[in-house]
Short mmCIF file of C-alpha atoms and ligand atoms in Angstrom, two decimals:
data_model
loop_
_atom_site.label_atom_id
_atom_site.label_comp_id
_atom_site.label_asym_id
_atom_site.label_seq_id
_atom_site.Cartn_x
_atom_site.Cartn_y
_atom_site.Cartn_z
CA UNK A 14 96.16 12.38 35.68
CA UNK A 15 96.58 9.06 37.58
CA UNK A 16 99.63 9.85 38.92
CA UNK A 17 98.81 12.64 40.52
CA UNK A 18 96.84 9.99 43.15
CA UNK A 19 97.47 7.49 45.33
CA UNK A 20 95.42 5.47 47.32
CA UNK A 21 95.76 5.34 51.21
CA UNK A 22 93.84 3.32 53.68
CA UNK A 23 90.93 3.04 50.53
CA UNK A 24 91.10 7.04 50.12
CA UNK A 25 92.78 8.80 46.75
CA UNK A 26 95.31 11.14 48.29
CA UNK A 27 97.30 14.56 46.08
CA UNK A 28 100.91 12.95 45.31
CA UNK A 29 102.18 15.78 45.13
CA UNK A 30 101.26 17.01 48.72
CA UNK A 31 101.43 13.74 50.59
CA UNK A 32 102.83 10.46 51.14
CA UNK A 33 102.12 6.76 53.34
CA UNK A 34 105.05 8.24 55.25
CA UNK A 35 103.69 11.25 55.93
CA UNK A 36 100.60 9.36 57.28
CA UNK A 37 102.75 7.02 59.29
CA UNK A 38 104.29 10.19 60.92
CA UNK A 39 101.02 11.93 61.30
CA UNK A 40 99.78 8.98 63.59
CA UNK A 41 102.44 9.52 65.71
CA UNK A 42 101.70 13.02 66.08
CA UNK A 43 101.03 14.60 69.89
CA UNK A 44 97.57 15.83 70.31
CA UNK A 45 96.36 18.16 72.74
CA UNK A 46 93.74 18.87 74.55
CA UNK A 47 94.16 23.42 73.10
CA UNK A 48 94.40 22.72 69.53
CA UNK A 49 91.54 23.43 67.47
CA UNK A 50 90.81 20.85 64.89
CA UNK A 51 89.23 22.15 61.74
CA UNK A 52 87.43 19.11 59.97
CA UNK A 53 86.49 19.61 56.40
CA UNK A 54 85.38 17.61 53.43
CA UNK A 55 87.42 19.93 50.06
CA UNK A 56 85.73 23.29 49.76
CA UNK A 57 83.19 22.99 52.54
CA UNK A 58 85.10 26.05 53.98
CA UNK A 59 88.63 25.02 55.41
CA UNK A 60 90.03 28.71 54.87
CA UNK A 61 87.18 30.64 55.74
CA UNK A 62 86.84 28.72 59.04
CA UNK A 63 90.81 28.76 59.59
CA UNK A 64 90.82 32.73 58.94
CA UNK A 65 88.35 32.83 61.11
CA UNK A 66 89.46 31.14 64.24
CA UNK A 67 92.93 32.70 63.55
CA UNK A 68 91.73 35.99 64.19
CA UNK A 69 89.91 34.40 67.49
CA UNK A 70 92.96 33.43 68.65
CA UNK A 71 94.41 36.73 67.63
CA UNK A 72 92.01 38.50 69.97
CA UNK A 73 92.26 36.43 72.93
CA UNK A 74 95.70 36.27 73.11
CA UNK A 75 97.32 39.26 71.70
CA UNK A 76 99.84 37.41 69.86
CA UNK A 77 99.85 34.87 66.61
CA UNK A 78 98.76 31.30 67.36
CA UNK A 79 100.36 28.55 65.85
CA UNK A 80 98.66 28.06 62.23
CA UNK A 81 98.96 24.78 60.02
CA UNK A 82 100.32 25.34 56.76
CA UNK A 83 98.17 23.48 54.34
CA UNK A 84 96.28 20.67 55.49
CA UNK A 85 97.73 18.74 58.62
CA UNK A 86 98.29 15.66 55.92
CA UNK A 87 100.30 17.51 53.44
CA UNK A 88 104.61 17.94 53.50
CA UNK A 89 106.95 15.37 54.84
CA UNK A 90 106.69 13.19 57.95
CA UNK A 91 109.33 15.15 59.30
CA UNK A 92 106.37 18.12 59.86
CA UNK A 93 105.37 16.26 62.97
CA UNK A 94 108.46 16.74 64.89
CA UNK A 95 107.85 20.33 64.18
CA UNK A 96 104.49 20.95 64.97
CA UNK A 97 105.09 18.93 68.18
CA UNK A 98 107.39 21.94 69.41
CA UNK A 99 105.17 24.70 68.54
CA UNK A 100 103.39 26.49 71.18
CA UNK A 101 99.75 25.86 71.74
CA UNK A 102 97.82 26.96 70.82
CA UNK A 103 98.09 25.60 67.28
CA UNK A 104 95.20 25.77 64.89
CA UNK A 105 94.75 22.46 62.64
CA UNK A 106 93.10 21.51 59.61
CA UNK A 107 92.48 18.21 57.97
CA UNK A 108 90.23 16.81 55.10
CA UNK A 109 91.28 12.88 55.59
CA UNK A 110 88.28 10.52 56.78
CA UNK A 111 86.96 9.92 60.42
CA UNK A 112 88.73 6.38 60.56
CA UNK A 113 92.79 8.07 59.12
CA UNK A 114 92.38 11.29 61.98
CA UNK A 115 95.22 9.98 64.52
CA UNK A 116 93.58 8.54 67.19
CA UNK A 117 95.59 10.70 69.83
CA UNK A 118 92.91 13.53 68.77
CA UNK A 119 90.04 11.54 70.22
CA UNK A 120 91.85 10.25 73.16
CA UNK A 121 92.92 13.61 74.50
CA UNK A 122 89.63 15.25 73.43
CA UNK A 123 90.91 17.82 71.77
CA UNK A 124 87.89 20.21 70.11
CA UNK A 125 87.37 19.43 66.60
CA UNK A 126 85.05 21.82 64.25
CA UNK A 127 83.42 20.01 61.79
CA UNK A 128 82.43 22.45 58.70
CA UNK A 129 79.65 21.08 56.68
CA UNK A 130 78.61 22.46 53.01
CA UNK A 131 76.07 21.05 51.22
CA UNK A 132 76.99 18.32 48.57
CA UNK A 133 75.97 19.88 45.51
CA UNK A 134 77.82 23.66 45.93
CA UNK A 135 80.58 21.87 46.96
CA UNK A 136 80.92 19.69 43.54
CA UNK A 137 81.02 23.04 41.54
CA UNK A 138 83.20 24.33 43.95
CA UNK A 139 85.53 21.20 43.87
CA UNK A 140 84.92 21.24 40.48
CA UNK A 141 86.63 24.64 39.65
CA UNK A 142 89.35 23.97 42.17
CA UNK A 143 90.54 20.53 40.68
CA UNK A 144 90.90 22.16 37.30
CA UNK A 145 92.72 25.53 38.45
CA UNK A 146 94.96 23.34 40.90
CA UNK A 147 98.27 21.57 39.28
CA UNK A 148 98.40 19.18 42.08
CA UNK A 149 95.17 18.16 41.29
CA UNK A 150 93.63 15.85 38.40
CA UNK A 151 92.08 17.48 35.20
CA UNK A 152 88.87 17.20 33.67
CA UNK A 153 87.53 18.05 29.96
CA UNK A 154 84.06 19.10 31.12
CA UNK A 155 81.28 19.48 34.35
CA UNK A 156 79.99 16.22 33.57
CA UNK A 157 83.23 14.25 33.29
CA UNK A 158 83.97 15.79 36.82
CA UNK A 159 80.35 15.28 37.98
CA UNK A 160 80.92 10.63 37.19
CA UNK A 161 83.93 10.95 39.52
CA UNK A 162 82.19 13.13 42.31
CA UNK A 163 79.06 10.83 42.40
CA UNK A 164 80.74 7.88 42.64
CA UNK A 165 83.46 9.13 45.17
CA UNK A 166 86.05 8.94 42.62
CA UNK A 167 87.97 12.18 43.66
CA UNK A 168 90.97 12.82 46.24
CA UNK A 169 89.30 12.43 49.65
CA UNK A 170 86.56 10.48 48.34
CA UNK A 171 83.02 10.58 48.25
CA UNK A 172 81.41 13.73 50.16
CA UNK A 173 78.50 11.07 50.77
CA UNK A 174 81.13 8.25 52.77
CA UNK A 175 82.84 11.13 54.60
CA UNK A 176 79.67 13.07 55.78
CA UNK A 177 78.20 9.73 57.15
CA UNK A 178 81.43 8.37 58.93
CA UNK A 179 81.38 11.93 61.55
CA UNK A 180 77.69 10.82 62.23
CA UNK A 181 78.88 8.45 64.99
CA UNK A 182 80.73 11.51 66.87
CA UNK A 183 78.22 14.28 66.31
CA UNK A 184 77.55 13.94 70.00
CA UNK A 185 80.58 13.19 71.39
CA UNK A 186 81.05 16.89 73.03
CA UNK A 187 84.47 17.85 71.51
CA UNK A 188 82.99 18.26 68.23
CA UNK A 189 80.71 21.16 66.93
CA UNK A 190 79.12 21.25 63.65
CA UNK A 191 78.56 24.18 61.29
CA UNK A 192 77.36 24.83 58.05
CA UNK A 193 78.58 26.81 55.30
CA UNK A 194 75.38 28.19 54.43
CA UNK A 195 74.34 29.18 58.49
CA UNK A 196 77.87 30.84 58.33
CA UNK A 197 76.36 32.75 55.32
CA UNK A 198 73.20 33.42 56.72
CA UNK A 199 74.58 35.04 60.20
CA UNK A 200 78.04 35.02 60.40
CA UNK A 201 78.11 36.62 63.70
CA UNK A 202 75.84 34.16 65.16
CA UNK A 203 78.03 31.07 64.31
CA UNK A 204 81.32 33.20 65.68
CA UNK A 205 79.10 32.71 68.88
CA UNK A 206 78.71 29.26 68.62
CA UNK A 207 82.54 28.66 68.18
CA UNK A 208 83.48 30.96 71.08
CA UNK A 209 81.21 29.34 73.08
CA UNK A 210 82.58 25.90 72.71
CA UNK A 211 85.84 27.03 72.47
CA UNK A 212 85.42 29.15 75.73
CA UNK A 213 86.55 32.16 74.28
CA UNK A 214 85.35 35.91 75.94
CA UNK A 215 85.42 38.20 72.61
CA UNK A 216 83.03 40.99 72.87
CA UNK A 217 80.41 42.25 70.83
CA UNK A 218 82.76 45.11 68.88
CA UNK A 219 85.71 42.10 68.59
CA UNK A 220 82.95 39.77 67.04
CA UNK A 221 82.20 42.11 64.30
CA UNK A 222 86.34 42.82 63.89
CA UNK A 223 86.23 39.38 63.07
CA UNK A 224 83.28 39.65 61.15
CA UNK A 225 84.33 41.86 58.67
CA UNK A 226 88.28 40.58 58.83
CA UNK A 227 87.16 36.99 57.10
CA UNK A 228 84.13 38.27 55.00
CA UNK A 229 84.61 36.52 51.41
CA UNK A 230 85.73 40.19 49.87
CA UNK A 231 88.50 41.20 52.46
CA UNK A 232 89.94 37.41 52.31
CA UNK A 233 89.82 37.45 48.75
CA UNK A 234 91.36 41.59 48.74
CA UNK A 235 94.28 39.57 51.02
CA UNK A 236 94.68 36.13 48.92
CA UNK A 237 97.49 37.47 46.88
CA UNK A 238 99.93 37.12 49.92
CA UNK A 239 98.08 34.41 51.91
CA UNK A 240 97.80 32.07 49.03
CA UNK A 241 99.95 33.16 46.19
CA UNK A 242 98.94 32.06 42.67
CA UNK A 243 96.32 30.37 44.26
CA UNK A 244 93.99 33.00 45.30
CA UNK A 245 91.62 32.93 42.90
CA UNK A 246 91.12 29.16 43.12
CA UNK A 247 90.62 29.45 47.03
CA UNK A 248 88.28 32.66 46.39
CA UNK A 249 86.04 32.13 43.53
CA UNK A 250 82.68 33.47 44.14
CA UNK A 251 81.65 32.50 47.99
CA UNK A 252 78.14 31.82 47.60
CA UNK A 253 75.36 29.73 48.47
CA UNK A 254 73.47 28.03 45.18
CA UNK A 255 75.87 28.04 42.85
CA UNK A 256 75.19 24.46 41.50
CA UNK A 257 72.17 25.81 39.87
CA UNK A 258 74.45 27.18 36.98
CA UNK A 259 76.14 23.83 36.41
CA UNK A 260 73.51 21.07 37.39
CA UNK A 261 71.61 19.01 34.73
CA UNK A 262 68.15 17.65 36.13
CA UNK A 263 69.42 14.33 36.06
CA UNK A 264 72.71 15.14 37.59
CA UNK A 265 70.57 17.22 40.53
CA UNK A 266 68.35 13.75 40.46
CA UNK A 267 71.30 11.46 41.29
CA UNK A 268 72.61 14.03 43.74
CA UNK A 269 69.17 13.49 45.49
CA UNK A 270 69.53 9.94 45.46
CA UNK A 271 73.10 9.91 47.01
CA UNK A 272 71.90 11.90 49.95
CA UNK A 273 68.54 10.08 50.33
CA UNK A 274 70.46 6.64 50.62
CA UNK A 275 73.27 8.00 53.34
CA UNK A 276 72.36 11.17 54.97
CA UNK A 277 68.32 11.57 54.90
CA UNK A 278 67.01 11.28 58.76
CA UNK A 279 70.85 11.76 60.13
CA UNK A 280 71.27 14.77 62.08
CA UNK A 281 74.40 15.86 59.99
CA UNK A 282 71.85 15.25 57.39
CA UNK A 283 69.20 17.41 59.10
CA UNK A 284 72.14 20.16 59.61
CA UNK A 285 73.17 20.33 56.19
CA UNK A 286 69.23 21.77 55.40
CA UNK A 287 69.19 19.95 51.93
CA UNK A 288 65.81 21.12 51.20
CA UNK A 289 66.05 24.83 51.52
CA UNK A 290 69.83 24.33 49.95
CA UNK A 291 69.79 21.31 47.10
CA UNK A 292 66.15 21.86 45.79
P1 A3P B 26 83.36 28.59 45.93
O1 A3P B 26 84.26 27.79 45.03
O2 A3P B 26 81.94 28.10 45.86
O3 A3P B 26 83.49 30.05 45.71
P2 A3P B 26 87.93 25.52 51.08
O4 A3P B 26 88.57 26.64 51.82
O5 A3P B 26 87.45 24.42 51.96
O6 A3P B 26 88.80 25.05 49.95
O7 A3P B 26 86.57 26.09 50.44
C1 A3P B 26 86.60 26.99 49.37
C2 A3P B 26 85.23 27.59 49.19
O8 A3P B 26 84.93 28.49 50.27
C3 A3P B 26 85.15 28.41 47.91
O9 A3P B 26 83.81 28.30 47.44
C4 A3P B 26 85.47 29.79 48.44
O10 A3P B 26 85.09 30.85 47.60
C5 A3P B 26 84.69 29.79 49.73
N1 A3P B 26 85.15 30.81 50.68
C6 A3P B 26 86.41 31.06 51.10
N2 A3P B 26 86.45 32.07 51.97
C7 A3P B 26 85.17 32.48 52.13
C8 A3P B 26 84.56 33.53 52.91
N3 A3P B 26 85.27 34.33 53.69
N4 A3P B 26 83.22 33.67 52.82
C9 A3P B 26 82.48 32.86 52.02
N5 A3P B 26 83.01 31.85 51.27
C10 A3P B 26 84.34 31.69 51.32
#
């Protein structure tokens, strides 16, 4: 299992996906001002919100936008040179840290969307992933996976380090911030939101296109060809309060803690609705 990590910058990165040189390249990367930066901490909703913006882009300009395959971290440095010639605009995603997203994004203020999902869905989510995924570690059992998560022993971290660290640019004006579970509760309403800041015209009728184009069932009916054997790893269930089938008190209990020592009184904090989500 230890092999399949490596340790970046103080972060435990796939092996199999990427490489130092691949960040070296990625810092060197041109960044501009019509990409769309999708910001995600591991299965806080990087495909749902790619999908999504894909068929955006789709509407708006009649033809395919440039789309990242994988995470803008993974493949060879090489990748850079290539993405550098594609047309704009190209839609991004990354799960690295605040601190390791190539400064070239903030300078030319390109418009990052940061997806937030709240910490204790996404550990059984992570959870299933890391076991179904053979670039990913292994574990034996919930609780085995549950140490690592709580002590930000996993690839990418801890969810607790990484939510925190974007607190410093919620208002910076090129970033907006959704939830998971608002995207749940209206979808259509958070399309809004992201045209809006994106300055996109869709109409009411293209809205609900979209709508029903990335629901959780007609992504998953898809996932065959968009994410080979993968698809059911990427599409397991799609739901809001699924932690209550895996959580121990205790293990709920140190969740609590975790969030009441970094996030508690933050407004990613207050976004991320603990309360009506984590209790
Ligand atoms: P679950 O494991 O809880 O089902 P990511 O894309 O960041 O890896 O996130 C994966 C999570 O998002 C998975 O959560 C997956 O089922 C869920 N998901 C993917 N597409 C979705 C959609 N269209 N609607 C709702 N949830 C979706």
């Amino acid at each position: 299992t230890e092999e399949l990590k490596f340790s970046y910058k103080g972060i435990q990165y796939p092996t199999v996906l990427c490489s130092k040189e691949t960040f070296q390249g990625m810092e060197k990367m041109e960044a501009r001002e019509e990409d769309v930066l999708i910001i995600t901490y591991p299965k806080c909703g990087t495909n749902w919100s790619l999908q999504i913006v894909h068929e955006m882009m789709l509407e708006v300009h009649k033809k395919e936008p440039t789309m990242i395959k994988g995470m803008l971290e993974f493949g060879k440095p090489e990748k850079y040179e290539f993405l550098n010639q594609e047309p704009s605009p190209r839609v991004l995603a990354t799960h690295v840290p605040c601190e390791t997203i190539p400064k070239n994004f903030f300078e030319k203020k390109t418009k990052m969307l940061l997806i937030l999902r709240n910490p204790k869905d996404t550990a059984v989510s992570y959870y299933h992933f890391t076991n179904k995924n053979p670039t990913l570690p292994t574990y034996d059992s919930w609780d085995l996976f549950f140490k690592d998560y709580i002590t930000g022993n996993v690839i990418y971290g801890s969810f607790f380090d990484y939510t925190l660290q974007w607190e410093k640019h919620v208002d910076d004006g090129n970033i907006l911030v959704l939830t998971f579970e608002d995207m749940k509760e209206d979808l259509p309403r958070e399309l809004r939101k992201i045209c809006d800041f994106y300055g996109l015209a869709l109409t009411d009728e293209q809205i609900k296109l979209i709508q029903e184009k990335t629901s959780f069932s007609s992504m998953k009916e898809k996932s065959g060809s968009t994410h080979g054997d993968l698809a059911n790893v990427f599409f397991r269930k799609g739901e809001v309060g699924d932690w209550k089938n895996l959580f121990t008190e205790e293990q709920s209990k140190e969740v609590d803690a975790q969030f009441e020592k970094y996030l508690a009184g933050t407004k990613l904090g207050n976004m991320i609705n603990y309360k009506k989500y984590c209790t």
